[in-house]
Every structure is written in C-alpha cells, then in structure tokens.
CSV table of C-alpha atoms in Angstrom, one decimal:
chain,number,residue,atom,x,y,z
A,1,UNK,CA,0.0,0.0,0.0
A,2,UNK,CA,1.3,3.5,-0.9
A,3,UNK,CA,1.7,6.3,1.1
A,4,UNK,CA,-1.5,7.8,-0.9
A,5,UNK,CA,-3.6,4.5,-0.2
A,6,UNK,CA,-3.1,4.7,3.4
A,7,UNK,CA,-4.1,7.5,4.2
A,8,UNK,CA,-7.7,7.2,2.0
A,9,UNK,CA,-8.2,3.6,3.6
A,10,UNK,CA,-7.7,4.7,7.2
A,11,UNK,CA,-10.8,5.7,8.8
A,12,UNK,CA,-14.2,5.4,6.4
A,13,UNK,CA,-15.6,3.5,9.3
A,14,UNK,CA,-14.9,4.6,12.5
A,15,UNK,CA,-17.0,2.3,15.6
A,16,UNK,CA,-18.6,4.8,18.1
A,17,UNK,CA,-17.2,5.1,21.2
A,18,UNK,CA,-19.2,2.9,23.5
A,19,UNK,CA,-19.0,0.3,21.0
A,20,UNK,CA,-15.3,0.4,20.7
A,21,UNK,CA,-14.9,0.0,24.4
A,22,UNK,CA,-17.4,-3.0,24.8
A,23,UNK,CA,-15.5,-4.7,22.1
A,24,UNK,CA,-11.9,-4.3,24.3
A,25,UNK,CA,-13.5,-5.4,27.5
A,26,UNK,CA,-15.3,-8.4,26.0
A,27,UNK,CA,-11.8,-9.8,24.5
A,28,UNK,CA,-10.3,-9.6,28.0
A,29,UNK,CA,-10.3,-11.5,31.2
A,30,UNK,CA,-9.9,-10.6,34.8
A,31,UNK,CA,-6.9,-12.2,36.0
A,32,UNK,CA,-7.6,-14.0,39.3
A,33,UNK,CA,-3.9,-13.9,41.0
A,34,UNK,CA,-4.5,-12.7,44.8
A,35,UNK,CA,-2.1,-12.0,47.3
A,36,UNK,CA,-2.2,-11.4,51.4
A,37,UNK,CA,-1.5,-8.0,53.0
A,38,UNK,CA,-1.3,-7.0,55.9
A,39,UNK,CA,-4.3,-3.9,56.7
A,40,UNK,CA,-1.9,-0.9,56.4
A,41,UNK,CA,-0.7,-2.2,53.0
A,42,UNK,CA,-4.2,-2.7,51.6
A,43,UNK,CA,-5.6,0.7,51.0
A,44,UNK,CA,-7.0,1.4,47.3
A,45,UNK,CA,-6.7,-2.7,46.3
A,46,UNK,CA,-9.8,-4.6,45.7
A,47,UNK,CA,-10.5,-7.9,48.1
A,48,UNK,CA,-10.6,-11.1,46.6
A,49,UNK,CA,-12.7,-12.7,49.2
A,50,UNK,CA,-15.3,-11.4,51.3
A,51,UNK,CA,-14.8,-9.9,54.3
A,52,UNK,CA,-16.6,-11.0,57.1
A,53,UNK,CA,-16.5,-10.5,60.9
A,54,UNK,CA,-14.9,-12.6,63.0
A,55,UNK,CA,-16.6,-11.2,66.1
A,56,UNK,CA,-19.1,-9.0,67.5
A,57,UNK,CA,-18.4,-5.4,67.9
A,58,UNK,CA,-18.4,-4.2,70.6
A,59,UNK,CA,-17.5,-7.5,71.8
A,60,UNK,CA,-19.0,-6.5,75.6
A,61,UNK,CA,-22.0,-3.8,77.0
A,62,UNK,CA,-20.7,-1.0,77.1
A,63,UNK,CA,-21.6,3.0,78.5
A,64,UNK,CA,-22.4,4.9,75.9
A,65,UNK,CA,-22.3,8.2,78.0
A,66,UNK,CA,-20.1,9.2,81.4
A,67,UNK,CA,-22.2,8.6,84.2
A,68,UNK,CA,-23.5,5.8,86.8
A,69,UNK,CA,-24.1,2.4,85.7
A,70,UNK,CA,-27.7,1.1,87.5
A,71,UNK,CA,-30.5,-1.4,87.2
A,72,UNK,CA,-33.3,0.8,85.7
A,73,UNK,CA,-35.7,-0.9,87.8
A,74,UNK,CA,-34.0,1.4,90.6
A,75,UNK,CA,-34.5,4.9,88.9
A,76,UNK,CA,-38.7,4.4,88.4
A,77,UNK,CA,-40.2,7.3,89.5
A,78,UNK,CA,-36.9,9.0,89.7
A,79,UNK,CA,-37.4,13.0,89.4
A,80,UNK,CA,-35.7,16.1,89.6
A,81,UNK,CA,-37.9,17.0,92.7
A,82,UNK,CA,-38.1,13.2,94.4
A,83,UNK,CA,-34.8,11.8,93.3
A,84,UNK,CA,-34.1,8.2,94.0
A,85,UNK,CA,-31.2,8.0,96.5
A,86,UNK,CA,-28.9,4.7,95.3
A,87,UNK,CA,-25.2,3.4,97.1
A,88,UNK,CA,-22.2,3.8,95.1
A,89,UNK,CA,-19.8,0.9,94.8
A,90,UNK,CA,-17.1,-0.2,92.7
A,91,UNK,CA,-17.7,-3.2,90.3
A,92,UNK,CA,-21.2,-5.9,90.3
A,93,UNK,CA,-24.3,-3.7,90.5
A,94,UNK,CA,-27.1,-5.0,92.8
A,95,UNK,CA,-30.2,-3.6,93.7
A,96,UNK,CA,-29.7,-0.5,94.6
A,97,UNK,CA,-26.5,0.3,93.6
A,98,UNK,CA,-24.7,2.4,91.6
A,99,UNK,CA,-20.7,2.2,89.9
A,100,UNK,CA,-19.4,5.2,87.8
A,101,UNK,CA,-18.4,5.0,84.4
A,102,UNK,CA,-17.1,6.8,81.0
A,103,UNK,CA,-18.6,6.4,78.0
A,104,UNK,CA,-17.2,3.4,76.1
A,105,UNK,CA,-16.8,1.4,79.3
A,106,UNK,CA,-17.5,-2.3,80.4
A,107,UNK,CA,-20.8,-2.1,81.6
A,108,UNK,CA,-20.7,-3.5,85.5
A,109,UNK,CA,-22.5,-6.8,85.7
A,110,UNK,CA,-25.6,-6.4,87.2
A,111,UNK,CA,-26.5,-3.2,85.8
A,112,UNK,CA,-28.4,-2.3,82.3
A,113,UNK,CA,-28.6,1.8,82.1
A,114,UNK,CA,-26.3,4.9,82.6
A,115,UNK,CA,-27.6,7.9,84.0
A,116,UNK,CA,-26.0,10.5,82.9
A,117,UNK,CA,-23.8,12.6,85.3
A,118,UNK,CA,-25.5,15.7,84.8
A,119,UNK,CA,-29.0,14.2,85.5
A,120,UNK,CA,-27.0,13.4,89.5
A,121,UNK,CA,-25.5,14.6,92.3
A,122,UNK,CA,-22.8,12.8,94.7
A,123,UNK,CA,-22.5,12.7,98.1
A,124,UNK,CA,-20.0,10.4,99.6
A,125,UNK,CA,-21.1,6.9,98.7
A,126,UNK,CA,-24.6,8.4,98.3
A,127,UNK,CA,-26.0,8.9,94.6
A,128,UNK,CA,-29.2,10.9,94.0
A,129,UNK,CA,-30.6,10.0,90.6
A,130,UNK,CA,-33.2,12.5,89.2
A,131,UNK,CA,-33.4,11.2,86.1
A,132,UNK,CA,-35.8,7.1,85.4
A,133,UNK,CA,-34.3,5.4,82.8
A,134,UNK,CA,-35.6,2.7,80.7
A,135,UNK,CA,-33.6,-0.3,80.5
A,136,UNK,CA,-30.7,-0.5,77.8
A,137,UNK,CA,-30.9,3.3,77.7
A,138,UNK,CA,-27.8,5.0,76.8
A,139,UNK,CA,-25.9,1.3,76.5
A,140,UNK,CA,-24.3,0.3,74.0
A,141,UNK,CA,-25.0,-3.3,73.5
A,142,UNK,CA,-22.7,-5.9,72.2
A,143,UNK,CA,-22.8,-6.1,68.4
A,144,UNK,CA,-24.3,-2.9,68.0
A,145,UNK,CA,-21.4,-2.0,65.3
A,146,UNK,CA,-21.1,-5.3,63.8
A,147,UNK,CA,-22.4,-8.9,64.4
A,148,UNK,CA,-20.1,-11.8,64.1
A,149,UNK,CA,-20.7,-13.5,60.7
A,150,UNK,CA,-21.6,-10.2,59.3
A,151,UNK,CA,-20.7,-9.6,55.9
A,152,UNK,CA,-18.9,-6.8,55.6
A,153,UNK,CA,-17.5,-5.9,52.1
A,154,UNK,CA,-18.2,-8.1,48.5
A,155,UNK,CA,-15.3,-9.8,46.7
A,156,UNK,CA,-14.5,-6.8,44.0
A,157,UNK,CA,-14.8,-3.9,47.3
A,158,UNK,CA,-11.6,-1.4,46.6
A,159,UNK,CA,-11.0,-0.6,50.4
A,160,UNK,CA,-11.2,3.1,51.8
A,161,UNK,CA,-8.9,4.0,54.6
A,162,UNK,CA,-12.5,3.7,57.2
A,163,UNK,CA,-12.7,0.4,56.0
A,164,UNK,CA,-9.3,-0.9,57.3
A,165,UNK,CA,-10.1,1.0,60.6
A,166,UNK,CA,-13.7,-0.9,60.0
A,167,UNK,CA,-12.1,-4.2,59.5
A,168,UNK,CA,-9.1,-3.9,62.3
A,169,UNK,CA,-12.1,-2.8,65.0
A,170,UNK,CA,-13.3,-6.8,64.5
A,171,UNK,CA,-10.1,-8.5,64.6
A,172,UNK,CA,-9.2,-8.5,61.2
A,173,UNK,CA,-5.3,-8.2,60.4
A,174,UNK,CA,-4.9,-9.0,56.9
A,175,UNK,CA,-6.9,-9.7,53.9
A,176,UNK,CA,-6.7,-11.5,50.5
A,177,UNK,CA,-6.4,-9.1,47.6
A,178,UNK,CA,-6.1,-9.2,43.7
A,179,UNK,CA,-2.9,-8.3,42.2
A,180,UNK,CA,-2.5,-4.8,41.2
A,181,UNK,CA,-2.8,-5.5,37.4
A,182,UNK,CA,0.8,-5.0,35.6
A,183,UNK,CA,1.0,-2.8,32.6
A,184,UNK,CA,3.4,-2.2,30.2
A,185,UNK,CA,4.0,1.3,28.8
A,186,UNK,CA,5.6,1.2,25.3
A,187,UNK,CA,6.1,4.6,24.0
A,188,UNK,CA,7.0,4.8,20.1
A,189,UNK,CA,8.3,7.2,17.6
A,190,UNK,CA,11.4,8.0,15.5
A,191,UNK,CA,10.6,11.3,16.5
A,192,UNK,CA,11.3,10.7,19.8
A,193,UNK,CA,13.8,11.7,22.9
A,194,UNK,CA,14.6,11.8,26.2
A,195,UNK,CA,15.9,15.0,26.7
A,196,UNK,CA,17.5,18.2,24.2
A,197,UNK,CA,15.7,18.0,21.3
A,198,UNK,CA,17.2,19.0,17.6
A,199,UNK,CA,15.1,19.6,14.9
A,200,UNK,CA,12.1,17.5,14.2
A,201,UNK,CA,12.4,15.7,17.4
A,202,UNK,CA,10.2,15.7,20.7
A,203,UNK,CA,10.6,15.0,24.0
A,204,UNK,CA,9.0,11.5,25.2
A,205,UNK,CA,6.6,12.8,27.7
A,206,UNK,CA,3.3,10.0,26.9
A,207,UNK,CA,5.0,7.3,28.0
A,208,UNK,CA,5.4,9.4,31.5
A,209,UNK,CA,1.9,10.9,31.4
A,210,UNK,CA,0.5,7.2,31.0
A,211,UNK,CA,2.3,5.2,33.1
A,212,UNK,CA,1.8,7.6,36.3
A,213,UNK,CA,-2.2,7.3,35.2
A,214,UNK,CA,-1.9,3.6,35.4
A,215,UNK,CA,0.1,4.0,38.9
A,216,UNK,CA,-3.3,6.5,39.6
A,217,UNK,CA,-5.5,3.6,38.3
A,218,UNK,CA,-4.3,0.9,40.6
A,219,UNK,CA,-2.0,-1.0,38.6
A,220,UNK,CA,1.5,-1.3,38.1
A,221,UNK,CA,3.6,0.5,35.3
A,222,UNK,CA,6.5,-1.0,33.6
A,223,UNK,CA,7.8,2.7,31.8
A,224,UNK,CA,9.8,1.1,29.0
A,225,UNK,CA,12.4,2.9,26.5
A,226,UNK,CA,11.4,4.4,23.5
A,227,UNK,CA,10.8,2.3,20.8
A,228,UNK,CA,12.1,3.6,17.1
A,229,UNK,CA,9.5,2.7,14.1
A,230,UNK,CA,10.7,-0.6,12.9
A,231,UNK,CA,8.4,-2.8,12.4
A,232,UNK,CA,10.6,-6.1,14.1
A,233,UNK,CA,11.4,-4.3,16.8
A,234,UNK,CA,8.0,-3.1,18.0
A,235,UNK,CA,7.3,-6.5,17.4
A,236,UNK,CA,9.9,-7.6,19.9
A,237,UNK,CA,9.2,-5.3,22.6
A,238,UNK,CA,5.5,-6.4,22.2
A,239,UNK,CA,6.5,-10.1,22.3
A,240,UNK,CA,8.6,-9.3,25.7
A,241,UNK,CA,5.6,-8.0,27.7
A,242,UNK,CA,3.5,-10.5,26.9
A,243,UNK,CA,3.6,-11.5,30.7
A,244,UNK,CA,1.9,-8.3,31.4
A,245,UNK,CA,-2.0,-8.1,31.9
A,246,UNK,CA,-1.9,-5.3,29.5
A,247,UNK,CA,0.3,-3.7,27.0
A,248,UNK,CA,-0.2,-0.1,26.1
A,249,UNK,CA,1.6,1.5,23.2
A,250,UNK,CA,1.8,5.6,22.8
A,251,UNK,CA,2.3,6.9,19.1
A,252,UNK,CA,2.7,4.8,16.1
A,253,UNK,CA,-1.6,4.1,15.7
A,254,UNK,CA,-2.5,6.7,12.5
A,255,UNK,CA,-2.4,5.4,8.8
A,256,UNK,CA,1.0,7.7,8.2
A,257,UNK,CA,4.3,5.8,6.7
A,258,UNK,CA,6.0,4.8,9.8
A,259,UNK,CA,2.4,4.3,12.0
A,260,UNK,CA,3.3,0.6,11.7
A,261,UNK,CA,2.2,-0.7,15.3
A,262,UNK,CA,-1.5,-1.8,14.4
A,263,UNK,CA,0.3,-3.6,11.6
A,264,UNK,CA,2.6,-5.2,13.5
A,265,UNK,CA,-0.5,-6.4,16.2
A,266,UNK,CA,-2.6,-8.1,12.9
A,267,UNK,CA,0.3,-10.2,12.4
A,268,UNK,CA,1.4,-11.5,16.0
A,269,UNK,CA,-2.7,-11.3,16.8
A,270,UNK,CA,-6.0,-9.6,16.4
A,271,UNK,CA,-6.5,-5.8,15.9
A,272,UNK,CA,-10.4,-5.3,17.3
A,273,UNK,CA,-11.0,-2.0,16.8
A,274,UNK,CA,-8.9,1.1,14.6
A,275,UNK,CA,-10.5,4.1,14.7
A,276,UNK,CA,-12.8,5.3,17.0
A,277,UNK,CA,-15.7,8.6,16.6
A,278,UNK,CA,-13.7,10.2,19.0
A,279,UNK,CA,-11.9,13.6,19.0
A,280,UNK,CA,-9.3,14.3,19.5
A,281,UNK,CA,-7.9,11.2,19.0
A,282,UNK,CA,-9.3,9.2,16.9
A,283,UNK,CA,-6.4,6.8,15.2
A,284,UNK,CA,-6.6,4.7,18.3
A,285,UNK,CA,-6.4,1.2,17.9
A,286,UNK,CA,-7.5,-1.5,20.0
A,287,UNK,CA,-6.1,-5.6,20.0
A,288,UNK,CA,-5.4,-8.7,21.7
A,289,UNK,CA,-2.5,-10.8,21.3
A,290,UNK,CA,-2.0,-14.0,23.2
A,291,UNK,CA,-5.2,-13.2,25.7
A,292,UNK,CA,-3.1,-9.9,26.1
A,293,UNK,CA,-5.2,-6.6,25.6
A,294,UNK,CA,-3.3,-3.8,23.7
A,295,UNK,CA,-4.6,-0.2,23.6
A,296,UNK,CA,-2.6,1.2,21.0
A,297,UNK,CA,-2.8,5.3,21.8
A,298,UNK,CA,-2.6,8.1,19.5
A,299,UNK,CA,0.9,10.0,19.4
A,300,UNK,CA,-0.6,13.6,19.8
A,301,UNK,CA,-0.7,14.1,23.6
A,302,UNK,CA,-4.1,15.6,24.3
A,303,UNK,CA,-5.0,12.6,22.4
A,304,UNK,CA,-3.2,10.0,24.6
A,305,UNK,CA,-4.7,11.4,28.0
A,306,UNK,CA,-8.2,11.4,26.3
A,307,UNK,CA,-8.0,7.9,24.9
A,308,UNK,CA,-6.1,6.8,28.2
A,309,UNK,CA,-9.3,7.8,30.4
A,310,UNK,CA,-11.8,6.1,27.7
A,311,UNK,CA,-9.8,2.8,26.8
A,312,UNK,CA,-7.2,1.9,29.1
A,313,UNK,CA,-8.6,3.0,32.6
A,314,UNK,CA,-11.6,1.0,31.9
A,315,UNK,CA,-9.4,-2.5,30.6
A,316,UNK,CA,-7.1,-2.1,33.7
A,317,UNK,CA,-10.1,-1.8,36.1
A,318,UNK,CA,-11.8,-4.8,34.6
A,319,UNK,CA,-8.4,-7.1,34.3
A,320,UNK,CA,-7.6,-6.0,37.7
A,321,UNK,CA,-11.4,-6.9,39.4
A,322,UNK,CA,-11.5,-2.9,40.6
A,323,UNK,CA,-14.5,-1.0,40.4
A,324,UNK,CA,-15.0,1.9,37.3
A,325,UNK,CA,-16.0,4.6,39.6
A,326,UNK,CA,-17.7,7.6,37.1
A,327,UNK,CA,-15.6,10.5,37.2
A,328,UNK,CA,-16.6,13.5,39.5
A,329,UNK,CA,-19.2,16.4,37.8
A,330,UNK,CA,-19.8,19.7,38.2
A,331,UNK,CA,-22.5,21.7,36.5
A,332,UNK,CA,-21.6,24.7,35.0
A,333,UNK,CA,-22.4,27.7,32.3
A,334,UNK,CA,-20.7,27.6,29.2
A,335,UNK,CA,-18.9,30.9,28.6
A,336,UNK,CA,-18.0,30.3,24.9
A,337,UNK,CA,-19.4,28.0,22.4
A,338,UNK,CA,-18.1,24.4,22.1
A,339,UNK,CA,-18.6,23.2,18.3
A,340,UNK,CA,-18.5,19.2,17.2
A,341,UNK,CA,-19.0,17.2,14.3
A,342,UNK,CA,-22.5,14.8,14.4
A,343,UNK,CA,-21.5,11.3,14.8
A,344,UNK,CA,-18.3,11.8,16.5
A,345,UNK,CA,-17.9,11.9,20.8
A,346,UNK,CA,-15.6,15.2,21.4
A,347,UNK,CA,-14.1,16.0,24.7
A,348,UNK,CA,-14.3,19.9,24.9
A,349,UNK,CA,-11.1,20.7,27.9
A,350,UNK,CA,-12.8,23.6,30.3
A,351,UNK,CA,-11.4,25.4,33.2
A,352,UNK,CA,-13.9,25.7,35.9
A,353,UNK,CA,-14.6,29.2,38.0
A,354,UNK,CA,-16.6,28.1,41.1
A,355,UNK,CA,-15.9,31.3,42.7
A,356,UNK,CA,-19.2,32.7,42.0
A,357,UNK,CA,-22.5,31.2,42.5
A,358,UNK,CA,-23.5,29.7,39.8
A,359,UNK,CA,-19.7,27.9,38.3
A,360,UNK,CA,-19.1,29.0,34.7
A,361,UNK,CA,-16.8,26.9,32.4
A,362,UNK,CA,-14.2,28.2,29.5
A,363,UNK,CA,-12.9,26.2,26.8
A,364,UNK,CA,-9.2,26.2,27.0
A,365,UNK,CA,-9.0,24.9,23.0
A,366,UNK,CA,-11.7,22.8,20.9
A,367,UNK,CA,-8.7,21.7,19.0
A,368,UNK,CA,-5.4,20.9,18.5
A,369,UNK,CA,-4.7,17.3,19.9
A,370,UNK,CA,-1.1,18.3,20.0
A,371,UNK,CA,-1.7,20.7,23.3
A,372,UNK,CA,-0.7,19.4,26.2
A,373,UNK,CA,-0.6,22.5,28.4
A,374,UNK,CA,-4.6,22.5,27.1
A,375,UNK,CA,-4.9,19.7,29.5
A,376,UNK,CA,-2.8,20.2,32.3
A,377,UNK,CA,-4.1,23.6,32.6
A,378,UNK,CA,-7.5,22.8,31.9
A,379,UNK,CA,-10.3,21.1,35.1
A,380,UNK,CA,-11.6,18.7,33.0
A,381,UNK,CA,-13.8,18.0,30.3
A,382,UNK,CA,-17.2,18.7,28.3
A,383,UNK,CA,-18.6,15.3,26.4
A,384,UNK,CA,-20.5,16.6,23.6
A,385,UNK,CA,-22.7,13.3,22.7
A,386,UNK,CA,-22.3,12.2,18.8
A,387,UNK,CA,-26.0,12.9,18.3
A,388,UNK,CA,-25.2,16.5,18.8
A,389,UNK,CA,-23.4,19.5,16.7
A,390,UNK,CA,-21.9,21.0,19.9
A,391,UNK,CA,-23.3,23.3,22.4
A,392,UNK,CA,-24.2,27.0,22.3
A,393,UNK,CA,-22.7,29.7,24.9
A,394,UNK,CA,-24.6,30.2,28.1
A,395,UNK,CA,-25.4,26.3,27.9
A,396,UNK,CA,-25.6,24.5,30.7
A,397,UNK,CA,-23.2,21.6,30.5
A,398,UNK,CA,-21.6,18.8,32.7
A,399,UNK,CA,-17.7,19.2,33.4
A,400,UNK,CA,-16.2,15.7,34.1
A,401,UNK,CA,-13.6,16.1,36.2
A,402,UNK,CA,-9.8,14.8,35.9
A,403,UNK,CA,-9.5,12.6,38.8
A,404,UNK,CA,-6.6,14.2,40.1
A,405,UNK,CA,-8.2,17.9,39.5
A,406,UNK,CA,-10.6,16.7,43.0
C-alpha cells in the first residue's frame, strides 16, 4: 500500500465510542492472581474474598455516655424534685446500687442503664438519681457495630482507609487481595527523545503521562524505553511484555508511513477496533495478542490522556477486578461556544470558576490534539454526545472532572 492509499483507507468506518470499548473489555479477562497484605498495606486494592466479621463489635455492653451504671428498675419514679437515693460501689451492681463509668466502658455486671452525670449529684457513697431510665438506655450493647458472621464488604470492594479501621475494629489483620494489574507502557516514535531536542524531534513525555495514570488507576507501570519505528522491533518489545496483563503503546496508531504498530498487532494477533468517533484522538487502535489486551494510543498528547481515560482506565479496572468509579461532575455555564461534528464523541477541555454562585466553564481549545498545556491547565472535560453538533454559549453543560483535578 502506498503512502497515498493509506491515508484514503484509514478511517471510512470509525466504531462509536461505546461500541469500541465493549469490544476491548469483552476480548479480555480478569486475572484472578491474589495476594495477602497486611491492613496498612491494603488501601486502594480490591478484596478477593469477602470480608466477614470474625466477632461481634463491641464485643461486651458497654456506656455509651459518662455517668453511673444502675439497674433501671431502681430509677422508676426518679425526678428532679423526688430523686431516687442509690449506694455507690465499685464493680457488680445490685439492687440498689450504683458504679461510675465513662462512656465506652464495660458495663458492671448487674446493671443495664447509665444515667448520665448531669442528671446526678454525689454525696460520699450516696447517689441521687433524678433522672428514670428505661432499660438499655444510653448502653451500647454488644454487636451494636457489627455482628459476628456479618458480611462486611463483597469480593471486587476497593477498600477506603475507614474500611481498614472498619475491618481492624473486628479483629481483622490482613486480607486477600487481587494483584494490582501489571502494565506495560511502550512509547514509540522515530521522532522521539529523552531530553534536548534538535530539529524534528520531541521529547518523550506520553510514556510518563500514561504510566503515572496507570500507577493512579491501581496498577503497576512497567515505563519502557522508546521504541524507534521498525516494524521487528515493535514487534519484539510487544513479544517481551506478553507476561503483562496489558500492554499499552503511545504513538505509532495513524495510517501515516511509519504508524506501523497496528500492523505489527494483525500479524502477532488480532486488531479489534482502529478508529474510534472520537476527538481528539481518533487513530486509536484496539487488539489482543495471546489473551493480552493492547490499547494502542494516539501519538498527539491531548490525544493520549483522552484515549487513556476512555480505553485503558476501563481494561485495567476490569483485568484488575477494581470497580469503574464515574468520574466527578460539576454543573456549570458555558462561557463560549463548544462546536463538534454529528456522529463523533468530542471531549471539549474547560477550566472551571466556582468562585461565583452559579460555576461557569471556559474552553481552553476545541482543537489541536497536540496541546498538552490544554490539559494540564484545563479542570476537566465537556462530552458533547455524537447525536449532537456542539453546544451554544450560556449552555448548561456537565464538566467531568480529571480525577486528580478533586
């Protein structure tokens, strides 16, 4: 095929969004390795068994206020002009007898109320109570947090820092969790350097943006070197990662002379998807090879962070068990116009002023997939749906946010 032919064949069918990303997660299974950690290692992983308690919480009756523990029998009729006059002792509480305690004590044995301090005055050993309580009233009863047996988080539950404090509080000291899922990041380009570029080269920065997203995400980045635009050796480096639970290539996915990488993924496997009603980005490319997803990622960098968020956050969610949480929205008032093409999903970035009352958003650029200070300058994002031809000024529009913008 000649340079002419490529570009003419690349895109007349381009799947829809939605589509395109049903098609990647279908081809691709969770992987099921687990490991044991103990709690303070566990935070943001997902549990691979439930989590149930081993024991009731509290484990004892307890006060749930400072105050005298008493049989409630003995504060009937108990007022603040007749108070009932009770003996104050140490430990057991019998008839007739009172024992101070602060809230979250063991409740003596015997007794099964507090009154609270306030509602009593001391003298000596003497109590007077001017307050009747009804039995159990202001206890906290055994099991009143959790019950042993209690199911307390699903298999798939991506703990929270209260929920190790939740699971330590019931005797829990470790727990079974899936792997973080391990991703390689395979940046590609001729064009492409590390540092002091001459003319017609860039500085690598996708392969950095991505793999601190997947770090972000919950999985593990393995940043590789650049890759030149040679079709054996994208092959090789592909081949090598195979043992990852997902490969993700930046650059190299367009119909242009050296875009050679969804070439090289028909050969060695399947490409599912190239070409996606998405903008910016929409050379990306989507394929499996040995059970392997591959999200191959435009080289333009608005385009990579876009197609990162849509593609490859989802894949390493589902290959890692963790849940797809929808990103944060804010509504807000479109200062300028945001235009878009029918049939294609764009992501408009906005900055967001929330300083007022009602928050307002401004385009930073509609175009120009090249940007990247257009994102990290920018709050998030607009959606315009494909079923629409953009929205008008003074709109009122849903800004998704970046998840590290909250």
């Amino acid at each position: 095929m000649d340079h002419h032919d490529r570009h003419t064949a690349g895109f007349k069918e381009r799947t829809r969004l939605a589509e395109a990303r049903e098609t990647l997660l279908a081809a691709v299974t969770p992987h099921e390795r687990t490991e044991r950690l103990p709690l303070a290692d566990a935070d943001g992983r997902a549990l691979a068994e439930p989590a149930v308690a081993p024991a009731d919480v509290p484990s004892y009756d307890r006060a749930a206020m400072d105050g005298f523990a008493v049989r409630a029998s003995d504060t009937f009729g108990a007022s603040g002009r007749s108070p009932n006059v009770l003996r104050v002792v140490e430990e057991t509480v019998a008839p007739g007898e009172a024992a101070r305690v602060h809230t979250g004590s063991d409740l003596p044995e015997g007794a099964d109320a507090v009154v609270m301090v306030e509602h009593t005055d001391r003298f000596g050993d003497e109590l007077e109570v001017f307050d009747a309580l009804a039995e159990g009233e202001n206890v906290g009863e055994r099991g009143e947090d959790v019950r042993e047996g209690d199911a307390l988080f699903d298999v798939g539950h991506e703990l929270r820092p209260s929920d190790l404090g939740l699971l330590r509080s019931v005797g829990v000291d470790s727990v079974s969790v899936f792997e973080r899922p391990r991703v390689a990041v395979v940046p590609t380009g001729e064009e492409l350097v590390e540092s002091d570029p001459g003319p017609g080269q860039v500085i690598e920065t996708n392969g950095l943006t991505v793999s601190r997203l997947v770090e972000r995400w919950g999985g593990e980045a393995s940043y590789r070197d650049i890759v030149v635009d040679d079709a054996d050796l994208l092959r090789e480096a592909v081949e090598s990662d195979l043992d990852h639970d997902v490969i993700v290539t930046t650059g190299g996915s367009s119909v242009g002379e050296r875009d050679l990488i969804p070439e090289v993924i028909s050969e060695i496997g399947e490409v599912l998807v190239h070409g996606v009603a998405l903008k910016p980005g929409h050379p990306v490319a989507l394929g499996v090879v040995e059970d392997t997803p591959v999200v191959m990622l435009p080289g333009y960098p608005v385009a990579c962070v876009v197609n990162a968020f849509q593609f490859l956050r989802p894949v390493l969610k589902h290959v890692g068990s963790l849940p797809t949480r929808p990103f944060p929205t804010v509504e807000a008032t479109l200062t300028r116009k945001i235009p878009s093409s029918a049939g294609t999903r764009t992501f408009a970035r906005v900055r967001l002023d929330e300083s007022g009352d009602d928050p307002t958003a401004e385009p930073t650029r509609t175009s120009g997939s090249g940007i990247l200070s257009s994102v990290a300058l920018a709050d998030g994002w607009v959606q315009v749906p494909e079923e629409k031809e953009g929205y008008e000024e003074g709109e009122t529009v849903s800004v998704e946010g970046w998840e590290w913008s909250v």
